Amino acid sequence: MPNPYREIFKVPGTKGFAAAGFVARLPIAMAPIGIVAMLSQTHGEYWLAGAVSATFALTNAFVAPQISRLVDRHGQTALLVPSSIISVAAFLILILAANQDWPVWTMFASALLAAAMPSIPAMVRARWTEIFRDRPELNTAFAFESVADELVYIAGASLSVGLSVSLFPEAGMLASTLFLAFGIASFVLQRSTEPRVRPYGGVSAGSAIRLRPVQIITLALVFVGAIFATAEVSAVAITKELGQPGAASLVIGVYAVGSFVVGIILGALNLRTPLQRQLAIAVSVIALTTVPLLFADTVALLALTVFVSGLAVSPTFITAFGLIERRVPEAMLTEGITWVMTGIGIGMALGAFVAGWVVDVYGPRNGFWVSVAAGTASFLTVLIGQRALSGERADIAPAAASQPAQ
């Protein structure tokens, strides 16, 4: 039986843009938690660290879909270059502001400008779609990207925290900024696989967020993102309280181990269960496994419960993006994917801020109550939206769908 993952990488150019895309998207996970790790050490206040991180992530959550919408209309290279230059420059200013103890407003201002960072996972998936559109290999490619996303969120966060704790406070953010600059430069140079611009069929299309499936999946992943951020912030705080701050990167890193294996296996299978039901099952597992986090009072137990909590992450990503590919018009795919990605970013921003406040006020271990609440909300969102998530990809843009029949 042929290896489906090997087959998709036989196409010329796929290895190159997949590798560049992986490096370029590391800052998605590294930057938010990197800001928390950097500012909590340089300024000693979790609320400030969480607020600056939330400023970046929330602004990016609203800016990135607009960039992707322009990419759908004008092409990747035309938008990735200028937006990336702005983002890299702003991150460097933020690092200097933290290191040189500049006024607090400079940190918030640079975080706002850094939010020009484009959604690389959406750009990569658009390239896969251009190559394998309406072919079974596209499902395998999307599964591979979902596993890559999960590794980025978990391994990237672990790397960022580890560098900041073991080297110097700004180390994680500096590495993140370098990855962004090098990764996007390498990605843009690979013009042979860049998707062509697809017309909207003469329809004045609105935003992909107006589609009900996009709204449901985006909201559900807002809560999933909050679980990620809460685990990261709480892990940093708990390991510090236990006198083992260096263990934070290890605890966060084990998130990826089980989820990586489960995601790879799931991506190679051809499950007959409808995707919307697969998503509901995966999110229910995430919700249930947040409960044991409340009882983790040692580093070993914390690592174990975080490992279990991460098992369903990749399956959630795989099914979520599979549903988006089926339900969003082809000419709006980049924007549709970006809205879902930004949902995760919004959740991480809010989760970091709320968890940071809870840790400051009620203690490190109580931060995981945010995970429990977010897991429950995510499951209810997917459960209520099952009917809207069923069916195949929409054939018309949302603006046309909103017009009354003649």
CSV table of C-alpha atoms in Angstrom, one decimal:
chain,number,residue,atom,x,y,z
A,1,MET,CA,0.0,0.0,0.0
A,2,PRO,CA,1.6,3.3,-1.1
A,3,ASN,CA,2.4,6.0,1.5
A,4,PRO,CA,-0.1,8.8,0.9
A,5,TYR,CA,2.2,11.4,2.3
A,6,ARG,CA,5.1,10.3,0.1
A,7,GLU,CA,2.8,10.6,-2.9
A,8,ILE,CA,1.9,14.3,-2.4
A,9,PHE,CA,5.5,15.3,-2.1
A,10,LYS,CA,6.4,13.7,-5.5
A,11,VAL,CA,5.0,16.9,-7.2
A,12,PRO,CA,7.8,19.3,-8.0
A,13,GLY,CA,8.0,22.3,-5.6
A,14,THR,CA,5.9,20.8,-2.8
A,15,LYS,CA,8.8,20.0,-0.5
A,16,GLY,CA,10.2,23.5,-0.9
A,17,PHE,CA,7.1,25.6,-0.1
A,18,ALA,CA,6.0,23.2,2.7
A,19,ALA,CA,9.4,23.5,4.4
A,20,ALA,CA,9.5,27.3,4.0
A,21,GLY,CA,5.9,27.6,5.1
A,22,PHE,CA,6.6,25.6,8.3
A,23,VAL,CA,9.5,27.9,9.2
A,24,ALA,CA,7.5,31.1,8.3
A,25,ARG,CA,4.5,30.1,10.5
A,26,LEU,CA,6.5,29.3,13.7
A,27,PRO,CA,6.0,32.9,14.9
A,28,ILE,CA,2.2,32.3,15.0
A,29,ALA,CA,2.9,30.2,18.2
A,30,MET,CA,6.2,31.7,19.2
A,31,ALA,CA,5.3,35.4,19.2
A,32,PRO,CA,2.2,35.4,21.6
A,33,ILE,CA,3.8,33.2,24.3
A,34,GLY,CA,7.2,34.8,23.6
A,35,ILE,CA,5.9,38.2,24.5
A,36,VAL,CA,4.5,36.8,27.7
A,37,ALA,CA,7.8,35.1,28.6
A,38,MET,CA,9.8,38.1,27.7
A,39,LEU,CA,7.8,40.8,29.5
A,40,SER,CA,7.0,38.7,32.5
A,41,GLN,CA,10.8,38.4,33.1
A,42,THR,CA,11.8,42.0,32.2
A,43,HIS,CA,8.9,43.7,33.9
A,44,GLY,CA,7.6,41.0,36.4
A,45,GLU,CA,3.9,41.5,35.7
A,46,TYR,CA,1.8,38.8,34.0
A,47,TRP,CA,-1.1,41.2,33.3
A,48,LEU,CA,1.1,43.5,31.3
A,49,ALA,CA,2.7,40.6,29.4
A,50,GLY,CA,-0.7,39.2,28.6
A,51,ALA,CA,-2.1,42.5,27.6
A,52,VAL,CA,0.7,43.2,25.1
A,53,SER,CA,0.4,39.7,23.7
A,54,ALA,CA,-3.4,40.1,23.4
A,55,THR,CA,-2.9,43.4,21.5
A,56,PHE,CA,-0.7,41.7,18.9
A,57,ALA,CA,-2.9,38.5,18.6
A,58,LEU,CA,-6.3,40.3,18.5
A,59,THR,CA,-5.1,42.9,16.0
A,60,ASN,CA,-3.6,40.2,13.8
A,61,ALA,CA,-6.8,38.2,14.1
A,62,PHE,CA,-8.7,41.0,12.3
A,63,VAL,CA,-5.9,42.2,10.0
A,64,ALA,CA,-4.8,38.8,8.6
A,65,PRO,CA,-8.1,38.0,7.0
A,66,GLN,CA,-8.1,41.3,5.2
A,67,ILE,CA,-4.6,40.6,3.9
A,68,SER,CA,-5.7,37.1,2.8
A,69,ARG,CA,-8.8,38.6,1.1
A,70,LEU,CA,-6.4,40.9,-0.9
A,71,VAL,CA,-4.2,37.8,-1.7
A,72,ASP,CA,-7.2,36.1,-3.2
A,73,ARG,CA,-7.6,39.0,-5.5
A,74,HIS,CA,-4.0,40.1,-6.3
A,75,GLY,CA,-1.8,37.1,-5.5
A,76,GLN,CA,0.5,36.0,-2.7
A,77,THR,CA,3.7,37.8,-3.6
A,78,ALA,CA,2.1,41.2,-4.0
A,79,LEU,CA,0.9,41.1,-0.3
A,80,LEU,CA,3.3,38.9,1.5
A,81,VAL,CA,6.4,41.1,0.9
A,82,PRO,CA,5.2,44.5,2.3
A,83,SER,CA,3.2,43.0,5.2
A,84,SER,CA,6.1,40.9,6.3
A,85,ILE,CA,8.5,43.8,6.3
A,86,ILE,CA,6.3,45.8,8.5
A,87,SER,CA,5.8,42.9,10.9
A,88,VAL,CA,9.5,42.1,11.2
A,89,ALA,CA,10.4,45.7,11.8
A,90,ALA,CA,7.8,46.1,14.5
A,91,PHE,CA,8.9,42.9,16.3
A,92,LEU,CA,12.4,44.2,16.5
A,93,ILE,CA,11.2,47.5,18.0
A,94,LEU,CA,9.2,45.5,20.6
A,95,ILE,CA,12.3,43.5,21.6
A,96,LEU,CA,14.3,46.7,22.0
A,97,ALA,CA,11.4,48.3,24.0
A,98,ALA,CA,11.5,45.4,26.5
A,99,ASN,CA,15.3,45.3,26.7
A,100,GLN,CA,15.8,49.0,27.1
A,101,ASP,CA,12.8,49.6,29.4
A,102,TRP,CA,11.1,52.0,27.0
A,103,PRO,CA,7.7,53.4,27.9
A,104,VAL,CA,4.9,50.9,28.0
A,105,TRP,CA,3.0,52.6,25.1
A,106,THR,CA,5.9,51.7,22.8
A,107,MET,CA,5.3,48.0,23.5
A,108,PHE,CA,1.6,48.3,22.6
A,109,ALA,CA,2.3,50.4,19.5
A,110,SER,CA,4.9,47.9,18.2
A,111,ALA,CA,2.5,45.0,19.0
A,112,LEU,CA,-0.1,46.7,16.9
A,113,LEU,CA,2.2,47.1,13.9
A,114,ALA,CA,3.6,43.6,14.2
A,115,ALA,CA,0.0,42.4,13.6
A,116,ALA,CA,0.6,42.9,9.9
A,117,MET,CA,2.0,39.4,9.9
A,118,PRO,CA,0.2,37.4,7.2
A,119,SER,CA,-1.4,34.0,7.7
A,120,ILE,CA,1.1,31.6,6.2
A,121,PRO,CA,-1.0,28.4,6.9
A,122,ALA,CA,-3.6,29.8,4.6
A,123,MET,CA,-1.1,30.6,1.9
A,124,VAL,CA,0.4,27.0,2.1
A,125,ARG,CA,-3.1,25.4,1.9
A,126,ALA,CA,-3.9,27.6,-1.0
A,127,ARG,CA,-0.9,26.2,-2.8
A,128,TRP,CA,-1.9,22.6,-2.0
A,129,THR,CA,-5.4,23.3,-3.3
A,130,GLU,CA,-4.0,24.7,-6.5
A,131,ILE,CA,-2.1,21.5,-7.1
A,132,PHE,CA,-4.7,18.9,-6.0
A,133,ARG,CA,-8.0,20.6,-6.4
A,134,ASP,CA,-10.9,18.1,-6.5
A,135,ARG,CA,-8.4,15.2,-6.1
A,136,PRO,CA,-8.2,12.8,-3.1
A,137,GLU,CA,-4.6,13.8,-2.5
A,138,LEU,CA,-5.9,17.2,-1.2
A,139,ASN,CA,-7.2,15.5,1.9
A,140,THR,CA,-3.9,14.0,2.7
A,141,ALA,CA,-2.2,17.4,2.1
A,142,PHE,CA,-4.6,19.1,4.4
A,143,ALA,CA,-4.0,16.4,7.0
A,144,PHE,CA,-0.3,17.0,6.8
A,145,GLU,CA,-0.7,20.7,7.2
A,146,SER,CA,-3.0,20.3,10.2
A,147,VAL,CA,-0.3,18.1,11.9
A,148,ALA,CA,2.2,20.8,11.0
A,149,ASP,CA,0.0,23.5,12.5
A,150,GLU,CA,-0.3,21.5,15.7
A,151,LEU,CA,3.4,21.0,15.9
A,152,VAL,CA,3.9,24.7,15.3
A,153,TYR,CA,1.5,25.7,18.1
A,154,ILE,CA,3.0,23.3,20.6
A,155,ALA,CA,6.7,22.9,19.6
A,156,GLY,CA,6.9,26.6,18.7
A,157,ALA,CA,5.6,27.7,22.0
A,158,SER,CA,7.9,25.3,23.8
A,159,LEU,CA,10.9,26.6,21.9
A,160,SER,CA,10.0,30.2,22.6
A,161,VAL,CA,9.6,29.7,26.3
A,162,GLY,CA,12.7,27.5,26.5
A,163,LEU,CA,14.9,30.1,24.8
A,164,SER,CA,13.6,32.9,27.0
A,165,VAL,CA,14.1,31.0,30.2
A,166,SER,CA,17.4,29.4,29.5
A,167,LEU,CA,19.2,32.2,27.6
A,168,PHE,CA,17.8,35.7,28.0
A,169,PRO,CA,14.2,37.1,28.2
A,170,GLU,CA,14.2,38.4,24.6
A,171,ALA,CA,15.7,35.2,23.0
A,172,GLY,CA,12.3,33.6,22.1
A,173,MET,CA,11.0,36.7,20.4
A,174,LEU,CA,14.3,37.2,18.6
A,175,ALA,CA,14.3,33.7,17.2
A,176,SER,CA,10.6,34.1,16.2
A,177,THR,CA,11.4,37.3,14.3
A,178,LEU,CA,14.3,35.6,12.4
A,179,PHE,CA,12.1,32.6,11.5
A,180,LEU,CA,9.5,35.0,10.1
A,181,ALA,CA,11.9,36.9,8.0
A,182,PHE,CA,13.8,33.9,6.6
A,183,GLY,CA,10.7,31.7,6.2
A,184,ILE,CA,8.6,34.2,4.2
A,185,ALA,CA,11.5,35.2,2.0
A,186,SER,CA,12.1,31.6,1.1
A,187,PHE,CA,8.3,31.0,0.6
A,188,VAL,CA,7.9,34.0,-1.7
A,189,LEU,CA,10.9,33.1,-3.9
A,190,GLN,CA,9.1,29.9,-4.9
A,191,ARG,CA,6.9,31.4,-7.6
A,192,SER,CA,6.3,28.1,-9.6
A,193,THR,CA,3.7,26.9,-7.0
A,194,GLU,CA,2.0,30.2,-6.4
A,195,PRO,CA,-1.7,29.9,-7.0
A,196,ARG,CA,-3.2,31.9,-9.8
A,197,VAL,CA,-5.8,34.5,-9.0
A,198,ARG,CA,-9.3,33.2,-9.4
A,199,PRO,CA,-12.2,35.5,-10.5
A,200,TYR,CA,-15.3,35.9,-8.4
A,201,GLY,CA,-17.5,35.0,-11.4
A,202,GLY,CA,-18.8,38.6,-11.8
A,203,VAL,CA,-20.3,38.6,-8.3
A,204,SER,CA,-19.5,41.4,-5.9
A,205,ALA,CA,-18.5,39.0,-3.1
A,206,GLY,CA,-18.6,39.8,0.6
A,207,SER,CA,-16.3,38.3,3.3
A,208,ALA,CA,-16.0,34.6,3.9
A,209,ILE,CA,-16.9,35.2,7.6
A,210,ARG,CA,-20.5,35.7,6.5
A,211,LEU,CA,-20.7,32.0,5.8
A,212,ARG,CA,-22.3,30.1,8.7
A,213,PRO,CA,-19.8,27.2,8.7
A,214,VAL,CA,-16.9,29.6,8.8
A,215,GLN,CA,-18.5,31.4,11.8
A,216,ILE,CA,-19.1,28.2,13.7
A,217,ILE,CA,-15.7,26.7,13.2
A,218,THR,CA,-14.0,30.0,13.9
A,219,LEU,CA,-15.8,30.4,17.2
A,220,ALA,CA,-15.1,26.8,18.2
A,221,LEU,CA,-11.4,27.3,17.6
A,222,VAL,CA,-11.4,30.5,19.5
A,223,PHE,CA,-12.1,28.4,22.6
A,224,VAL,CA,-9.6,25.7,21.5
A,225,GLY,CA,-7.0,28.5,21.2
A,226,ALA,CA,-7.8,29.7,24.7
A,227,ILE,CA,-7.0,26.2,26.0
A,228,PHE,CA,-3.6,26.3,24.3
A,229,ALA,CA,-2.7,29.7,25.8
A,230,THR,CA,-4.0,28.7,29.3
A,231,ALA,CA,-1.9,25.6,29.3
A,232,GLU,CA,1.2,27.6,28.3
A,233,VAL,CA,0.7,30.4,30.8
A,234,SER,CA,-0.2,28.0,33.6
A,235,ALA,CA,2.7,25.7,32.8
A,236,VAL,CA,5.1,28.7,33.1
A,237,ALA,CA,3.6,29.8,36.4
A,238,ILE,CA,3.3,26.4,38.0
A,239,THR,CA,6.8,25.3,37.2
A,240,LYS,CA,8.1,28.6,38.5
A,241,GLU,CA,6.2,28.1,41.7
A,242,LEU,CA,7.6,24.6,42.0
A,243,GLY,CA,11.1,25.9,41.7
A,244,GLN,CA,11.7,24.3,38.2
A,245,PRO,CA,11.1,27.1,35.7
A,246,GLY,CA,13.2,25.3,33.0
A,247,ALA,CA,10.6,22.4,33.0
A,248,ALA,CA,8.0,24.7,31.4
A,249,SER,CA,9.3,24.1,27.9
A,250,LEU,CA,9.2,20.3,28.5
A,251,VAL,CA,5.7,20.4,29.8
A,252,ILE,CA,4.5,22.4,26.9
A,253,GLY,CA,6.4,20.3,24.4
A,254,VAL,CA,4.7,17.0,25.4
A,255,TYR,CA,1.5,18.5,24.1
A,256,ALA,CA,2.8,17.7,20.6
A,257,VAL,CA,3.9,14.0,21.1
A,258,GLY,CA,0.6,12.1,21.2
A,259,SER,CA,-1.3,14.6,19.0
A,260,PHE,CA,1.4,14.3,16.3
A,261,VAL,CA,1.0,10.5,16.2
A,262,VAL,CA,-2.8,10.5,16.2
A,263,GLY,CA,-2.9,13.2,13.5
A,264,ILE,CA,-0.5,11.3,11.2
A,265,ILE,CA,-2.6,8.2,11.5
A,266,LEU,CA,-5.9,10.0,11.0
A,267,GLY,CA,-4.6,11.7,7.9
A,268,ALA,CA,-3.7,8.4,6.3
A,269,LEU,CA,-7.1,6.9,6.9
A,270,ASN,CA,-10.2,7.3,4.8
A,271,LEU,CA,-12.9,7.6,7.5
A,272,ARG,CA,-16.5,7.4,6.5
A,273,THR,CA,-17.8,9.3,9.5
A,274,PRO,CA,-19.1,12.7,8.4
A,275,LEU,CA,-16.5,15.5,9.1
A,276,GLN,CA,-18.9,17.5,11.2
A,277,ARG,CA,-19.3,14.4,13.5
A,278,GLN,CA,-15.6,13.8,13.6
A,279,LEU,CA,-15.1,17.4,14.7
A,280,ALA,CA,-17.7,17.0,17.5
A,281,ILE,CA,-15.9,13.9,18.7
A,282,ALA,CA,-12.5,15.5,18.7
A,283,VAL,CA,-13.7,18.6,20.5
A,284,SER,CA,-15.5,16.6,23.1
A,285,VAL,CA,-12.3,14.7,23.9
A,286,ILE,CA,-10.4,18.1,24.2
A,287,ALA,CA,-13.1,19.3,26.6
A,288,LEU,CA,-13.0,16.2,28.8
A,289,THR,CA,-9.3,16.1,29.1
A,290,THR,CA,-9.1,19.6,30.5
A,291,VAL,CA,-10.5,18.4,33.8
A,292,PRO,CA,-7.4,16.4,35.0
A,293,LEU,CA,-5.3,19.6,34.5
A,294,LEU,CA,-6.9,21.0,37.7
A,295,PHE,CA,-5.3,18.3,39.8
A,296,ALA,CA,-1.7,18.6,38.5
A,297,ASP,CA,0.4,19.5,41.5
A,298,THR,CA,3.8,18.2,40.4
A,299,VAL,CA,5.9,18.6,37.2
A,300,ALA,CA,5.5,15.0,36.3
A,301,LEU,CA,1.7,15.0,36.8
A,302,LEU,CA,1.5,18.3,34.9
A,303,ALA,CA,3.4,16.8,32.0
A,304,LEU,CA,1.1,13.7,32.0
A,305,THR,CA,-2.2,15.6,32.0
A,306,VAL,CA,-0.9,18.1,29.4
A,307,PHE,CA,0.1,15.1,27.2
A,308,VAL,CA,-3.4,13.6,27.5
A,309,SER,CA,-5.1,17.0,26.9
A,310,GLY,CA,-3.2,17.3,23.6
A,311,LEU,CA,-4.2,14.0,22.0
A,312,ALA,CA,-7.2,15.4,20.1
A,313,VAL,CA,-5.6,18.6,18.9
A,314,SER,CA,-4.5,17.4,15.5
A,315,PRO,CA,-7.8,15.6,14.8
A,316,THR,CA,-9.6,18.8,15.6
A,317,PHE,CA,-7.4,20.8,13.1
A,318,ILE,CA,-7.7,18.1,10.4
A,319,THR,CA,-11.5,18.0,10.5
A,320,ALA,CA,-12.0,21.8,10.9
A,321,PHE,CA,-9.9,22.7,7.8
A,322,GLY,CA,-11.5,19.8,5.9
A,323,LEU,CA,-14.9,21.3,6.5
A,324,ILE,CA,-13.6,24.8,5.5
A,325,GLU,CA,-12.3,23.4,2.2
A,326,ARG,CA,-15.7,21.9,1.4
A,327,ARG,CA,-17.8,24.8,2.4
A,328,VAL,CA,-16.0,27.9,1.2
A,329,PRO,CA,-16.1,29.1,-2.5
A,330,GLU,CA,-12.8,28.5,-4.3
A,331,ALA,CA,-12.2,32.2,-4.9
A,332,MET,CA,-12.4,32.8,-1.2
A,333,LEU,CA,-10.4,29.9,0.2
A,334,THR,CA,-7.4,31.8,1.5
A,335,GLU,CA,-9.6,34.2,3.4
A,336,GLY,CA,-11.8,31.4,4.8
A,337,ILE,CA,-8.8,29.4,6.1
A,338,THR,CA,-7.4,32.6,7.6
A,339,TRP,CA,-10.6,33.4,9.6
A,340,VAL,CA,-10.3,29.9,11.2
A,341,MET,CA,-6.6,30.4,11.9
A,342,THR,CA,-7.3,33.8,13.4
A,343,GLY,CA,-10.0,32.2,15.6
A,344,ILE,CA,-7.2,30.2,17.2
A,345,GLY,CA,-5.2,33.4,17.5
A,346,ILE,CA,-8.0,35.3,19.2
A,347,GLY,CA,-8.5,32.4,21.6
A,348,MET,CA,-4.8,32.3,22.5
A,349,ALA,CA,-4.8,36.1,23.0
A,350,LEU,CA,-7.9,36.0,25.3
A,351,GLY,CA,-6.7,32.9,27.0
A,352,ALA,CA,-3.3,34.3,27.8
A,353,PHE,CA,-4.8,37.5,29.2
A,354,VAL,CA,-7.5,35.8,31.3
A,355,ALA,CA,-5.2,33.0,32.5
A,356,GLY,CA,-2.6,35.6,33.4
A,357,TRP,CA,-5.1,37.5,35.4
A,358,VAL,CA,-6.4,34.4,37.2
A,359,VAL,CA,-2.8,33.2,37.9
A,360,ASP,CA,-2.0,36.7,39.4
A,361,VAL,CA,-5.1,36.8,41.6
A,362,TYR,CA,-5.9,33.2,42.4
A,363,GLY,CA,-2.7,31.3,42.0
A,364,PRO,CA,-1.0,29.2,39.2
A,365,ARG,CA,-3.1,26.1,39.5
A,366,ASN,CA,-6.4,27.9,39.2
A,367,GLY,CA,-5.5,29.0,35.7
A,368,PHE,CA,-6.7,25.7,34.3
A,369,TRP,CA,-10.3,26.6,35.1
A,370,VAL,CA,-10.1,28.8,32.0
A,371,SER,CA,-9.3,25.6,30.0
A,372,VAL,CA,-12.3,23.8,31.4
A,373,ALA,CA,-14.6,26.6,30.6
A,374,ALA,CA,-13.2,27.0,27.1
A,375,GLY,CA,-13.4,23.3,26.3
A,376,THR,CA,-17.0,23.1,27.3
A,377,ALA,CA,-17.9,26.2,25.2
A,378,SER,CA,-16.0,24.7,22.2
A,379,PHE,CA,-17.9,21.5,22.4
A,380,LEU,CA,-21.3,23.2,22.7
A,381,THR,CA,-20.5,25.4,19.7
A,382,VAL,CA,-19.8,22.5,17.5
A,383,LEU,CA,-22.7,20.5,18.8
A,384,ILE,CA,-25.2,23.2,18.1
A,385,GLY,CA,-23.7,23.9,14.7
A,386,GLN,CA,-23.9,20.3,13.4
A,387,ARG,CA,-26.6,21.0,10.8
A,388,ALA,CA,-24.9,24.0,9.4
A,389,LEU,CA,-21.6,22.1,9.1
A,390,SER,CA,-23.1,19.3,7.0
A,391,GLY,CA,-23.0,19.4,3.2
A,392,GLU,CA,-20.5,20.2,0.6
A,393,ARG,CA,-18.7,23.4,-0.5
A,394,ALA,CA,-20.8,26.4,-1.4
A,395,ASP,CA,-20.9,27.2,-5.1
A,396,ILE,CA,-21.5,30.9,-4.8
A,397,ALA,CA,-20.0,33.8,-2.8
A,398,PRO,CA,-21.8,35.0,0.3
A,399,ALA,CA,-22.9,38.3,-1.2
A,400,ALA,CA,-24.7,36.4,-4.0
A,401,ALA,CA,-26.3,34.0,-1.4
A,402,SER,CA,-27.7,37.0,0.5
A,403,GLN,CA,-29.6,38.3,-2.5
A,404,PRO,CA,-33.3,37.3,-2.8
A,405,ALA,CA,-34.3,35.0,-5.6
A,406,GLN,CA,-35.7,36.6,-8.7
